[in-house]
Every structure is written in structure tokens, then in C-alpha cells.
Short mmCIF file of C-alpha atoms in Angstrom, two decimals:
data_model
loop_
_atom_site.label_atom_id
_atom_site.label_comp_id
_atom_site.label_asym_id
_atom_site.label_seq_id
_atom_site.Cartn_x
_atom_site.Cartn_y
_atom_site.Cartn_z
CA MET A 1 -1.74 -1.24 32.18
CA LYS A 2 -2.89 1.30 34.74
CA LEU A 3 -3.83 4.91 34.21
CA PHE A 4 -0.84 7.24 34.46
CA PHE A 5 -0.49 11.04 34.36
CA LYS A 6 2.71 13.04 34.15
CA VAL A 7 2.67 16.84 34.31
CA ILE A 8 5.74 18.87 33.34
CA TRP A 9 5.35 22.37 34.80
CA GLU A 10 8.30 24.65 34.20
CA ASN A 11 6.88 28.04 35.17
CA LYS A 12 8.56 29.41 38.28
CA GLU A 13 5.38 30.52 39.99
CA MET A 14 3.83 27.01 39.90
CA VAL A 15 0.37 28.54 39.89
CA GLU A 16 -2.47 26.06 39.69
CA ASP A 17 -4.49 28.05 37.16
CA GLY A 18 -1.69 28.21 34.59
CA LEU A 19 -1.21 25.85 31.66
CA PRO A 20 1.76 23.44 31.98
CA HIS A 21 4.19 22.79 29.17
CA LEU A 22 3.28 19.12 28.85
CA ILE A 23 0.77 16.66 30.20
CA TYR A 24 1.54 13.02 29.46
CA LEU A 25 -1.30 10.51 29.66
CA SER A 26 -1.10 6.74 29.52
CA ARG A 27 -4.62 5.33 29.45
CA GLU A 28 -5.84 2.30 31.30
CA LYS A 29 -6.08 -1.05 29.47
CA ARG A 30 -7.11 -4.50 30.59
CA PRO A 31 -6.34 -7.89 28.98
CA LYS A 32 -8.98 -9.41 26.70
CA GLN A 33 -11.09 -6.26 26.91
CA PRO A 34 -11.58 -3.98 23.87
CA HIS A 35 -9.81 -0.64 24.07
CA HIS A 36 -10.45 0.33 20.42
CA PHE A 37 -6.79 0.97 19.61
CA LYS A 38 -5.98 4.46 18.27
CA ALA A 39 -9.62 5.63 18.17
CA GLY A 40 -10.00 4.74 21.85
CA ALA A 41 -6.81 6.60 22.73
CA MET A 42 -7.94 9.69 20.83
CA ASN A 43 -11.29 9.70 22.62
CA VAL A 44 -9.55 9.53 26.00
CA LEU A 45 -7.35 12.47 25.01
CA THR A 46 -10.41 14.40 23.81
CA ARG A 47 -12.16 13.97 27.15
CA VAL A 48 -9.06 14.82 29.21
CA SER A 49 -8.23 17.90 27.13
CA GLY A 50 -11.86 18.99 27.40
CA LEU A 51 -11.52 19.03 31.17
CA ILE A 52 -8.17 20.82 31.28
CA THR A 53 -8.35 23.44 28.51
CA ASN A 54 -11.50 22.76 26.45
CA ALA A 55 -9.79 24.48 23.53
CA PRO A 56 -12.11 24.84 20.51
CA PHE A 57 -9.55 23.22 18.20
CA MET A 58 -7.39 20.10 18.52
CA LEU A 59 -4.26 19.12 16.61
CA ASN A 60 -3.70 15.43 15.95
CA VAL A 61 -0.06 14.47 15.13
CA ASP A 62 1.42 10.95 15.17
CA CYS A 63 4.50 10.25 17.24
CA ASP A 64 6.71 9.93 14.15
CA MET A 65 5.71 13.35 12.77
CA PHE A 66 6.82 16.80 13.87
CA VAL A 67 5.89 20.40 13.09
CA ASN A 68 8.09 21.75 10.31
CA ASN A 69 6.25 25.02 9.69
CA PRO A 70 5.98 27.15 12.88
CA LYS A 71 3.08 29.10 11.37
CA ILE A 72 0.95 26.13 10.41
CA ALA A 73 -1.53 26.82 13.25
CA GLN A 74 -2.10 30.30 11.81
CA HIS A 75 -2.67 28.82 8.34
CA ALA A 76 -5.22 26.39 9.75
CA MET A 77 -6.98 29.07 11.80
CA CYS A 78 -7.37 31.22 8.69
CA ILE A 79 -9.57 28.42 7.35
CA LEU A 80 -11.36 27.38 10.54
CA LEU A 81 -12.11 30.93 11.74
CA ASP A 82 -13.14 32.28 8.35
CA SER A 83 -16.76 33.44 8.29
CA LYS A 84 -17.62 30.69 5.80
CA GLY A 85 -15.27 28.09 7.24
CA GLU A 86 -16.73 28.55 10.72
CA LYS A 87 -20.05 27.25 9.41
CA GLU A 88 -18.81 24.61 6.98
CA VAL A 89 -15.33 23.22 7.80
CA ALA A 90 -14.96 20.42 10.35
CA PHE A 91 -11.22 19.78 10.00
CA VAL A 92 -8.15 20.97 8.15
CA GLN A 93 -5.92 18.18 6.85
CA CYS A 94 -2.24 18.65 5.98
CA PRO A 95 -0.49 16.07 3.78
CA GLN A 96 1.98 13.55 5.14
CA GLN A 97 5.46 14.37 3.89
CA PHE A 98 8.71 12.76 4.91
CA TYR A 99 12.34 13.57 5.59
CA ALA A 100 15.47 11.38 5.45
CA THR A 101 13.81 9.28 2.75
CA LEU A 102 15.43 6.64 0.59
CA LYS A 103 16.40 7.81 -2.86
CA ASP A 104 13.68 7.15 -5.47
CA ASP A 105 11.39 5.60 -2.84
CA PRO A 106 12.14 1.89 -3.48
CA PHE A 107 9.21 0.74 -1.30
CA GLY A 108 6.66 3.13 -2.83
CA ASN A 109 5.33 4.29 0.54
CA GLN A 110 5.88 8.06 0.48
CA LEU A 111 2.66 8.69 -1.50
CA VAL A 112 3.87 12.05 -2.83
CA ILE A 113 1.80 11.93 -6.03
CA LEU A 114 -1.26 10.62 -4.23
CA TYR A 115 -1.42 13.56 -1.84
CA LYS A 116 -0.57 16.11 -4.52
CA TYR A 117 -3.26 15.15 -7.03
CA LEU A 118 -5.87 13.39 -4.90
CA GLY A 119 -5.83 16.12 -2.25
CA ALA A 120 -6.30 18.84 -4.85
CA GLY A 121 -9.09 16.91 -6.53
CA LEU A 122 -11.02 16.25 -3.32
CA ALA A 123 -10.75 19.92 -2.36
CA GLY A 124 -13.26 20.70 -5.09
CA LEU A 125 -15.78 18.23 -3.68
CA GLN A 126 -16.83 17.97 -0.04
CA GLY A 127 -13.21 17.91 1.04
CA THR A 128 -10.27 15.61 1.57
CA PHE A 129 -10.26 12.46 3.68
CA TYR A 130 -9.07 12.50 7.28
CA CYS A 131 -5.66 10.78 7.21
CA GLY A 132 -5.17 10.10 10.93
CA THR A 133 -2.42 12.65 11.52
CA ASN A 134 -1.42 16.25 10.72
CA CYS A 135 -5.01 17.39 11.18
CA PHE A 136 -6.70 20.28 12.99
CA HIS A 137 -10.14 19.31 14.35
CA ARG A 138 -13.02 21.47 15.52
CA ARG A 139 -13.91 20.20 19.00
CA LYS A 140 -17.65 20.79 18.80
CA VAL A 141 -17.80 18.70 15.63
CA MET A 142 -16.16 15.87 17.55
CA TYR A 143 -18.95 16.25 20.08
CA GLY A 144 -21.51 15.40 17.40
CA LEU A 145 -22.53 18.84 16.16
CA SER A 146 -24.17 18.84 12.74
CA SER A 147 -23.57 21.57 10.18
CA ASP A 148 -27.32 22.33 10.23
CA ASP A 149 -27.42 22.64 14.00
CA MET A 150 -24.79 25.28 14.70
CA GLU A 151 -27.01 27.23 17.06
CA ASN A 152 -28.30 24.54 19.41
CA GLY A 153 -26.19 21.42 18.84
CA LEU A 154 -26.54 18.96 21.71
CA ASN A 155 -27.65 21.74 24.02
CA LYS A 156 -31.27 21.00 23.17
CA LEU A 157 -30.83 17.68 24.99
CA SER A 158 -31.67 17.40 28.65
CA ASP A 159 -28.94 16.85 31.22
CA GLU A 160 -29.99 13.22 31.55
CA GLU A 161 -29.81 12.66 27.78
CA LEU A 162 -26.42 14.36 27.64
CA LYS A 163 -25.28 12.10 30.48
CA GLN A 164 -26.24 9.03 28.47
CA ILE A 165 -24.27 10.33 25.51
CA SER A 166 -21.09 11.65 27.15
CA GLY A 167 -20.89 9.70 30.42
CA ALA A 168 -21.26 10.28 34.15
CA SER A 169 -18.73 13.09 34.64
CA ASN A 170 -20.47 16.35 35.51
CA GLU A 171 -17.39 18.43 34.67
CA LEU A 172 -17.08 16.79 31.25
CA ARG A 173 -20.72 17.52 30.48
CA LYS A 174 -20.17 21.16 31.40
CA SER A 175 -17.14 21.38 29.12
CA ILE A 176 -19.11 19.80 26.26
CA VAL A 177 -21.95 22.32 26.69
CA HIS A 178 -19.43 25.18 26.71
CA ALA A 179 -17.72 23.84 23.58
CA LEU A 180 -21.01 23.49 21.72
CA LYS A 181 -21.91 27.07 22.64
CA GLY A 182 -18.55 28.26 21.33
CA LYS A 183 -17.33 29.38 24.75
CA THR A 184 -13.59 29.27 25.42
CA ASN A 185 -11.86 29.04 28.76
CA SER A 186 -10.04 32.07 30.09
CA PRO A 187 -6.75 31.57 32.00
CA SER A 188 -8.64 31.93 35.29
CA ASP A 189 -10.93 29.03 34.28
CA ILE A 190 -8.04 26.59 33.87
CA ASN A 191 -7.21 24.60 36.97
CA VAL A 192 -4.93 21.78 35.92
CA LYS A 193 -4.77 20.15 39.34
CA LYS A 194 -8.55 19.91 39.56
CA GLY A 195 -8.76 18.87 35.94
CA ILE A 196 -6.34 15.98 36.43
CA GLU A 197 -8.33 14.71 39.39
CA GLU A 198 -11.49 14.67 37.27
CA ALA A 199 -9.57 13.25 34.31
CA ASN A 200 -8.90 10.08 36.27
CA GLN A 201 -12.59 9.36 36.02
CA VAL A 202 -13.08 10.04 32.29
CA ALA A 203 -9.87 8.25 31.27
CA CYS A 204 -10.35 5.12 33.34
CA TYR A 205 -11.30 1.77 31.94
CA GLY A 206 -15.03 1.29 31.39
CA TYR A 207 -16.05 4.95 31.37
CA GLU A 208 -17.33 4.69 27.81
CA TYR A 209 -19.62 1.70 28.45
CA GLY A 210 -23.24 2.68 27.83
CA THR A 211 -22.28 6.03 26.28
CA ALA A 212 -22.17 7.31 22.69
CA TRP A 213 -18.38 7.62 22.55
CA GLY A 214 -17.15 6.00 19.34
CA LYS A 215 -20.73 5.74 18.04
CA GLN A 216 -22.09 9.28 17.84
CA ILE A 217 -19.33 11.45 19.28
CA GLY A 218 -15.54 11.38 19.17
CA TRP A 219 -13.40 9.15 16.98
CA MET A 220 -15.55 6.39 15.50
CA TYR A 221 -15.23 2.70 16.40
CA GLY A 222 -15.98 -0.19 14.07
CA SER A 223 -12.93 -0.14 11.81
CA ILE A 224 -9.16 -0.26 12.28
CA ALA A 225 -9.09 2.51 9.65
CA GLU A 226 -10.62 4.84 12.24
CA ASP A 227 -9.37 7.94 10.45
CA VAL A 228 -11.29 7.35 7.21
CA LEU A 229 -14.39 6.31 9.16
CA THR A 230 -14.28 9.38 11.44
CA GLY A 231 -13.88 11.75 8.49
CA LEU A 232 -16.68 9.96 6.65
CA LYS A 233 -19.10 10.48 9.55
CA MET A 234 -18.28 14.20 9.60
CA HIS A 235 -18.94 14.50 5.87
CA GLU A 236 -22.22 12.62 6.33
CA LYS A 237 -23.31 15.30 8.81
CA GLY A 238 -22.88 17.94 6.12
CA TRP A 239 -19.46 19.27 7.12
CA ARG A 240 -16.65 19.99 4.70
CA SER A 241 -12.91 19.59 5.10
CA GLU A 242 -10.01 21.56 3.68
CA PHE A 243 -6.56 20.56 2.43
CA CYS A 244 -3.81 22.87 3.72
CA THR A 245 -0.52 22.91 1.77
CA PRO A 246 1.58 25.97 2.66
CA ASP A 247 4.82 26.60 0.78
CA LEU A 248 6.89 25.52 3.77
CA VAL A 249 5.95 21.90 4.49
CA ALA A 250 3.63 21.82 7.51
CA PHE A 251 4.60 18.47 9.04
CA THR A 252 7.32 15.98 8.22
CA GLY A 253 8.05 12.52 9.52
CA CYS A 254 9.50 9.11 8.77
CA ALA A 255 8.10 6.80 6.12
CA PRO A 256 8.22 3.05 6.90
CA SER A 257 11.87 2.03 6.78
CA ASP A 258 11.42 -1.34 5.05
CA ASN A 259 8.94 -3.27 2.96
CA ILE A 260 7.81 -5.44 5.89
CA THR A 261 6.64 -2.41 7.87
CA SER A 262 5.09 -0.88 4.77
CA MET A 263 3.14 -4.03 3.93
CA SER A 264 1.93 -4.41 7.52
CA GLN A 265 0.59 -0.87 7.33
CA GLN A 266 -1.04 -1.45 3.94
CA LYS A 267 -2.66 -4.65 5.19
CA ARG A 268 -4.24 -2.73 8.07
CA TRP A 269 -5.51 -0.04 5.68
CA ALA A 270 -7.05 -2.59 3.30
CA THR A 271 -8.74 -4.45 6.17
CA GLY A 272 -10.02 -1.27 7.76
CA LEU A 273 -11.47 0.08 4.51
CA LEU A 274 -13.32 -3.18 3.91
CA GLU A 275 -14.66 -2.99 7.46
CA VAL A 276 -16.13 0.40 6.61
CA PHE A 277 -17.78 -0.98 3.46
CA PHE A 278 -19.30 -4.04 5.15
CA SER A 279 -20.81 -2.05 8.01
CA LYS A 280 -23.66 0.34 8.68
CA HIS A 281 -21.16 3.14 7.99
CA CYS A 282 -20.90 2.27 4.28
CA PRO A 283 -20.79 5.44 2.14
CA ILE A 284 -23.78 4.17 0.17
CA PHE A 285 -25.99 4.72 3.21
CA GLY A 286 -24.36 8.10 3.84
CA THR A 287 -25.43 9.29 0.40
CA ILE A 288 -28.98 7.93 0.60
CA PHE A 289 -29.85 8.74 4.20
CA ALA A 290 -27.37 11.46 5.20
CA LYS A 291 -25.62 14.47 3.64
CA LEU A 292 -22.68 12.85 1.86
CA SER A 293 -22.59 14.39 -1.60
CA PHE A 294 -22.67 12.01 -4.56
CA ARG A 295 -19.22 12.97 -5.86
CA GLU A 296 -17.75 12.64 -2.37
CA PHE A 297 -19.43 9.23 -2.18
CA LEU A 298 -17.62 8.22 -5.38
CA ALA A 299 -14.33 9.39 -3.85
CA TYR A 300 -14.89 7.27 -0.74
CA MET A 301 -15.82 4.27 -2.88
CA TRP A 302 -12.60 4.79 -4.85
CA ILE A 303 -10.44 4.63 -1.74
CA ILE A 304 -12.43 1.69 -0.33
CA ASN A 305 -11.68 -0.07 -3.62
CA TRP A 306 -8.12 -0.42 -2.27
CA GLY A 307 -9.54 -3.28 -0.23
CA PHE A 308 -11.18 -5.05 -3.21
CA ASN A 309 -8.47 -4.33 -5.80
CA PRO A 310 -6.01 -7.00 -4.47
CA PHE A 311 -8.50 -9.81 -5.09
CA ALA A 312 -8.92 -8.70 -8.71
CA GLN A 313 -5.15 -8.39 -9.23
CA VAL A 314 -4.48 -11.88 -7.89
CA CYS A 315 -7.24 -13.30 -10.09
CA TYR A 316 -5.81 -11.63 -13.20
CA SER A 317 -2.28 -12.85 -12.42
CA CYS A 318 -3.64 -16.39 -12.07
CA LEU A 319 -5.56 -15.97 -15.34
CA ILE A 320 -2.35 -15.08 -17.18
CA ALA A 321 -0.61 -18.23 -15.94
CA TYR A 322 -3.72 -20.31 -16.68
CA CYS A 323 -3.85 -19.14 -20.30
CA ILE A 324 -0.19 -19.97 -20.86
CA ILE A 325 -0.45 -23.41 -19.26
CA THR A 326 -3.67 -24.33 -21.13
CA ASN A 327 -2.55 -22.71 -24.39
CA SER A 328 -5.56 -20.37 -24.40
CA TYR A 329 -6.06 -16.61 -24.34
CA PHE A 330 -8.17 -13.99 -22.58
CA LEU A 331 -7.20 -10.84 -24.46
CA PRO A 332 -8.83 -9.96 -27.81
CA LYS A 333 -7.22 -11.04 -31.04
CA ASP A 334 -6.50 -9.20 -34.32
CA GLN A 335 -7.24 -5.45 -34.25
CA GLY A 336 -9.03 -5.61 -30.91
CA ILE A 337 -5.74 -6.07 -29.06
CA TYR A 338 -4.84 -2.44 -29.73
CA ILE A 339 -7.58 -1.22 -27.38
CA PRO A 340 -6.05 -2.56 -24.11
CA ILE A 341 -2.54 -1.76 -25.37
CA THR A 342 -3.54 1.87 -26.02
CA ILE A 343 -5.12 2.18 -22.57
CA VAL A 344 -2.00 0.80 -20.87
CA VAL A 345 0.33 3.07 -22.85
CA ILE A 346 -1.74 6.21 -22.15
CA TYR A 347 -1.95 5.36 -18.45
CA ASN A 348 1.80 4.87 -18.09
CA ILE A 349 2.66 8.01 -20.07
CA TYR A 350 0.31 10.08 -17.91
CA THR A 351 1.59 8.69 -14.59
CA LEU A 352 5.17 9.22 -15.76
CA TYR A 353 4.30 12.84 -16.60
CA GLU A 354 2.92 13.31 -13.06
CA TYR A 355 6.21 12.17 -11.54
CA LEU A 356 8.39 14.24 -13.87
CA ALA A 357 6.19 17.31 -13.27
CA SER A 358 6.77 16.81 -9.53
CA ASP A 359 10.57 16.81 -10.01
CA MET A 360 10.82 13.08 -9.37
CA THR A 361 12.86 10.61 -11.37
CA ILE A 362 11.88 7.90 -13.82
CA ARG A 363 13.23 5.34 -11.36
CA ALA A 364 10.90 6.69 -8.64
CA TRP A 365 8.02 6.30 -11.09
CA TRP A 366 9.02 2.72 -11.87
CA ASN A 367 9.39 1.86 -8.17
CA SER A 368 5.88 3.18 -7.60
CA GLN A 369 4.44 1.17 -10.51
CA ARG A 370 6.18 -1.97 -9.33
CA MET A 371 5.04 -1.58 -5.73
CA SER A 372 1.48 -0.81 -6.90
CA ILE A 373 1.44 -4.45 -8.00
CA ILE A 374 3.51 -6.06 -5.24
CA THR A 375 1.89 -4.39 -2.23
CA PRO A 376 -1.79 -5.04 -3.11
CA MET A 377 -1.14 -8.64 -4.13
CA ASN A 378 0.57 -9.34 -0.82
CA ALA A 379 -0.54 -6.97 1.94
CA GLY A 380 -3.86 -6.05 0.34
CA PHE A 381 -4.79 -9.65 -0.44
CA CYS A 382 -4.00 -10.71 3.14
CA GLY A 383 -6.20 -7.85 4.32
CA PHE A 384 -8.98 -9.08 2.02
CA ILE A 385 -8.69 -12.63 3.42
CA THR A 386 -8.66 -11.25 6.98
CA MET A 387 -11.90 -9.38 6.32
CA LEU A 388 -13.42 -12.47 4.68
CA LEU A 389 -12.62 -14.55 7.76
CA LYS A 390 -14.24 -11.89 9.95
CA LEU A 391 -17.41 -11.91 7.85
CA LEU A 392 -17.55 -15.70 8.17
CA GLY A 393 -17.14 -15.41 11.94
CA ILE A 394 -13.89 -17.40 11.96
CA SER A 395 -11.59 -14.69 13.35
CA ASN A 396 -11.52 -10.99 14.13
CA THR A 397 -9.33 -8.21 12.79
CA VAL A 398 -6.21 -7.14 14.66
CA PHE A 399 -4.68 -3.66 14.75
CA ASP A 400 -1.05 -4.13 13.63
CA ILE A 401 0.96 -1.24 15.05
CA THR A 402 3.30 0.32 12.51
CA LYS A 403 6.90 0.28 13.67
CA LYS A 404 8.11 3.85 14.20
CA ASP A 405 11.76 4.34 13.21
CA LEU A 406 13.55 7.67 13.39
CA LEU A 407 16.39 6.79 11.07
CA LEU A 408 18.57 8.96 8.90
CA TYR A 409 19.07 6.97 5.76
CA ASN A 410 22.55 6.81 4.31
CA ASN A 411 22.28 7.00 0.56
CA ASP A 412 25.91 6.06 0.04
CA LYS A 413 26.29 4.39 -3.34
CA ASP A 414 28.70 1.87 -1.81
CA ASP A 415 26.00 0.60 0.53
CA LYS A 416 24.45 -2.12 -1.63
CA ASN A 417 21.82 -3.00 0.96
CA VAL A 418 20.12 0.40 0.99
CA GLY A 419 16.55 -0.04 -0.21
CA ARG A 420 16.73 -3.83 -0.50
CA HIS A 421 13.63 -5.82 0.26
CA THR A 422 13.65 -8.01 3.34
CA PHE A 423 11.42 -10.98 4.12
CA ASP A 424 10.19 -12.94 7.09
CA GLU A 425 7.96 -15.97 7.66
CA SER A 426 4.79 -13.92 7.73
CA LEU A 427 1.96 -15.09 5.45
CA ILE A 428 1.98 -11.61 3.97
CA PHE A 429 4.67 -12.76 1.48
CA LEU A 430 2.96 -16.02 0.49
CA PRO A 431 0.62 -14.61 -2.21
CA GLY A 432 3.48 -12.84 -4.00
CA THR A 433 5.78 -15.85 -3.80
CA THR A 434 3.01 -18.07 -5.21
CA VAL A 435 2.21 -15.64 -8.03
CA LEU A 436 5.89 -15.47 -9.01
CA LEU A 437 6.28 -19.26 -9.01
CA MET A 438 3.11 -19.57 -11.12
CA GLN A 439 4.48 -17.21 -13.75
CA LEU A 440 7.91 -18.86 -13.83
CA THR A 441 6.33 -22.30 -14.16
CA ALA A 442 3.97 -21.15 -16.90
CA ILE A 443 6.83 -19.62 -18.89
CA LEU A 444 8.88 -22.80 -18.45
CA ILE A 445 5.98 -24.96 -19.67
CA LYS A 446 5.64 -22.72 -22.74
CA LEU A 447 9.34 -22.74 -23.57
CA LEU A 448 9.65 -26.53 -23.16
CA GLY A 449 6.56 -27.16 -25.29
CA PHE A 450 4.61 -28.96 -22.58
CA GLN A 451 1.39 -27.16 -23.41
CA LYS A 452 -1.56 -29.32 -24.41
CA GLN A 453 -3.86 -28.57 -27.32
CA GLY A 454 -7.04 -26.86 -26.20
CA LEU A 455 -10.59 -28.03 -26.82
CA ARG A 456 -10.77 -26.04 -30.04
CA GLY A 457 -8.16 -25.56 -32.68
CA ASP A 458 -8.25 -21.77 -32.39
CA TYR A 459 -7.10 -21.93 -28.74
CA GLU A 460 -3.61 -20.55 -28.72
CA CYS A 461 -1.67 -18.56 -26.16
CA GLY A 462 -0.57 -15.32 -27.77
CA MET A 463 2.50 -13.15 -27.30
CA VAL A 464 0.50 -10.59 -25.33
CA GLU A 465 -0.22 -13.13 -22.57
CA MET A 466 3.48 -13.97 -22.52
CA LEU A 467 4.41 -10.30 -22.27
CA CYS A 468 1.99 -9.86 -19.36
CA SER A 469 3.65 -12.76 -17.58
CA PHE A 470 7.14 -11.35 -18.22
CA TYR A 471 5.97 -7.96 -16.95
CA LEU A 472 4.78 -9.52 -13.70
CA ILE A 473 8.10 -11.31 -13.27
CA ILE A 474 9.98 -8.03 -13.80
CA CYS A 475 7.75 -6.30 -11.25
CA TYR A 476 8.45 -9.14 -8.82
CA TRP A 477 12.20 -8.84 -9.25
CA PRO A 478 12.75 -8.34 -5.47
CA PHE A 479 10.91 -11.62 -4.85
CA LEU A 480 12.81 -13.37 -7.65
CA ARG A 481 16.05 -12.22 -6.07
CA GLY A 482 14.77 -13.31 -2.68
CA LEU A 483 14.35 -16.90 -3.93
CA PHE A 484 18.14 -17.21 -4.13
CA GLU A 485 19.22 -15.05 -1.18
CA THR A 486 19.71 -16.05 2.44
CA GLY A 487 19.11 -14.36 5.75
CA LYS A 488 16.67 -11.49 6.01
CA TYR A 489 17.05 -10.72 2.29
CA GLY A 490 15.90 -14.18 1.27
CA ILE A 491 12.37 -15.59 1.21
CA PRO A 492 12.12 -18.21 4.00
CA LEU A 493 12.15 -21.83 2.85
CA SER A 494 8.78 -22.45 4.51
CA THR A 495 7.18 -19.71 2.41
CA ILE A 496 8.77 -21.09 -0.79
CA CYS A 497 7.50 -24.59 0.02
CA LYS A 498 3.97 -23.32 0.66
CA GLY A 499 4.08 -21.30 -2.56
CA GLY A 500 5.41 -24.29 -4.50
CA THR A 501 2.62 -26.50 -3.16
CA LEU A 502 -0.05 -24.00 -4.19
CA THR A 503 1.59 -23.69 -7.62
CA CYS A 504 1.54 -27.46 -8.15
CA LEU A 505 -2.12 -27.55 -7.14
CA PHE A 506 -2.86 -24.72 -9.58
CA ILE A 507 -1.13 -26.53 -12.46
CA PHE A 508 -3.01 -29.74 -11.64
CA LEU A 509 -6.35 -27.91 -11.76
CA CYS A 510 -5.37 -26.19 -15.03
CA ARG A 511 -4.60 -29.57 -16.61
CA ARG A 512 -7.90 -30.95 -15.38
CA THR A 513 -9.80 -28.23 -17.24
CA ILE A 514 -8.17 -29.35 -20.49
CA SER A 515 -8.71 -33.08 -19.98
CA THR A 516 -12.37 -32.60 -19.14
#
């Protein structure tokens, strides 16, 4: 795809030093050559905008989001231009909120509670994470400025050193120096025609080779979760971030319209977070060798745990089925069983309170709890396997683009298909199908009395293990329904056969542990 510019200029005078209403840029890409996906696109836009306006602040909004609060820029500037914020705040993040959503969020992808409580909690630390959209950035921070180097920044570098960092464009280097000094362009400094001519150079394929773009300046490369990585690098340089939540919602957009799109997105997040952990950008190094505060480090490790959590969930689900099949147990007996039961009850009561306090329904809470099991075990586990294959050098990660739908959902009660789960032949549904078949088979073995006596007489599957299995089956109700449906609402036969084969292998191995 070749480089393409489109300028929409509606002012009658058509003066060259005025700012047009819209400049559209399609960057250059070449087959089998890395273009770094969204991070690469954002770096191209940063360079082009630096040549045309060199504005001190940049707003990053995804194509499926729009400005809902016309004064949000003023709210953000109150933070960024504050005497304290000018020295400490790198970016202002607004939460992702959605319109035309399905009632009670059946796919659990609106993340209302996550933004409400996590955002408020991180605000008391070094600041919230960068979420990839709805964010106001300080340009000079994107150019590598540290919080301890506000006066000199990269200006202490020679022109040759700055050239190695930012590239061969003389005009771009000038704009970077001006941005680091805090200089803003006046209307007479803006020449769009000249800027576009120079932009062809900085936006073309190969401009970044041999430079520090994506390594020291701009959006960071090295993970398909470029947003978390970029925000992490800013926090490591000593900057803070702020969470902006005005009364009138700042930005609204469309949540993924089905579970397939949602799981594809979650798989990319899990893979990208693991890429951050298994790289030189790991938050552990940021705490030891840079300026990432310890509590902010814990917050980053918590969100990176999204990538490891699916492996643990799949292992526990297999352990439940194993205990039932082998007539054994893994939970404590007698009075000790009340400890995990108490923890589970307290957790569910508290999460339910969070939803009710946010004017959400019990059904929305249940949908969220159910999807917090389904999504990690399917999308998250596939992301974990993808990262494992990358570490072994077998394959590389792929940036799966989230489908952007601008749909107005019809919540008509007569429409029985609203909010129903759909399936395809993607491997993303294989882990969940296998887990469901394991639980159903284990329950069937228990009910039919096909369990074998364990190695010791005190081995006995308890009711708690059975209840855990039943709970998993209830959570996987959409998959259970999909076993008997056809078309897009049914699990493909190929996926069922693969899941059945893995289940048979699992049962065989369980039996072998008893016989040996």
C-alpha cells in the first residue's frame, strides 16, 4: 500500500498558512516487512503532525469512539497545564464507555466496573495505565523527555545525535527541538503545503530504520499491547498520569458486538501483556533500574497477570474433573473446607455490591462473572499458547484487528437472538469446549458409579468438587447450548471432535494414574 495524503480545506481564502479542517494520511506498507501495527501508525502520525502543527498536546481516539463531551479538551488542559501537572503528568486518560450496548452486557466486554474502581485506585499511585484510546498526550514526553530533564531534554544532544534518534528529516528535527523547548507554532509558522511535502519523507516506508522510533521515542514497539507498554515506559521515566472522568461522559463508542470479536480482542491483550513480561521492558526492571514506583509496579504485574491467569484456570478446571474421575479430592476436608467457601462467598458478595452500587443489575453481575471464566479459558489460554510458541521460536505473534461495528442494538424482547453467543471453527473455542466435555464426562462417570477406588481408602471425591464442576457447567451454559445448536449459534463439529478426542485422552491418563 502506497503513501496517500488527502487534505480537506474548506476555508474560502485557501491560504497556505492556515490550518485545514482535515488531513487524512494512509501510511506506506510493504508485504513481509514489519510495520509495527498500531504503534507504527501512531508514530507516523506523530511525525507528520509535528511537521504540520507541532502542537504540544495530541489526542488519540480510536475510529469507533467519538467525542461526547465538547469540553473534554478543557478538562484535560486543566490537568496538563496546571503548575504541578506541567512538571509531572505525561498523559490524561479518559475511560472507555459505550453507547447502544446490549442489555446487561451478555459478553462482559464493557468493563464498566473495571474502569470505575481500577482507575480510581491507580490515580492514587503513579497514575492509570494508557488504554490505547481516549487519551491526551504531551508531545515532548513522546519525544523521550524525562521528568527530571524538563529544562534540557534532548536539546543537550548534538545535531548528529538527534539525527540518529529521530531520522534524517531536518524539518522534523527542528520541530522536535521546538517541542522540547516548549515552543508552539503561531499561525504564520504553519505552512500545510510545505509540511505535506516534507511529510512524504517522514511517513514513507523505511524512514524509521536505524532510528530510535519505537525504542526510545514515540509509541513503543515490542508488544501488540503497545498501549500498556508505551504508558509503562513513561512511568519508568518518572512521569505520572491522570484519570479524567467528567460528569458528562468524555468519549463513547461501540463495544465488540459479539463474543467472537470480544475473544479475539482479549486474546491479543493476553498475548501482548505476556510479551511485555518476557522482554527487557518487564516492570521488574523498571522498578529496579528506573523510576517506576513499587506500588505502580504491583499494579502493572496485576494487569500482566491477565496473561498468566488463563493457564491457572484451565489447570484448576482439569483438576476438578480429575478428582471426580479418580475419586479423589483437592480441597480440605472437615472444618478446613469453610475457609475457601468463606473466601468465595465474600468475594461474590463484594463484587455484587460493586455492580448494584453502580446501578447495574444482578444479571449484569452474573454475566460478568460467567465471562470472567469463559473468556480467559478460551481467548486468554490461546494467547498464552501463542506466547509460548513465540518463546520456543516456533511462530510469531499476530496483531488481530478488532472488528469495528457501528450498530444500534435492538433490545426487543421478542428478538431471541439478541446477545446469543456465536461460534466459528477458530481454535479459540477449543479449550472451552474441551473443559465442558471434561466436566460433563466426569459428572456422568460419578453418577453411573464408574469411579475406581483410589490408592488409599480415604480417597473420596466430595460434594464440594462436584459443586465446583456443576458451577463450571453453569458458567459454560452458552457452550452447552452450542453443542446442540446449528449454524453460527452451534459449535462446529470439527471443534467438538477435537474436544472429544482431548477429553478421551484426559480420561485415559486419569485412569492410568489409578492403575499405577
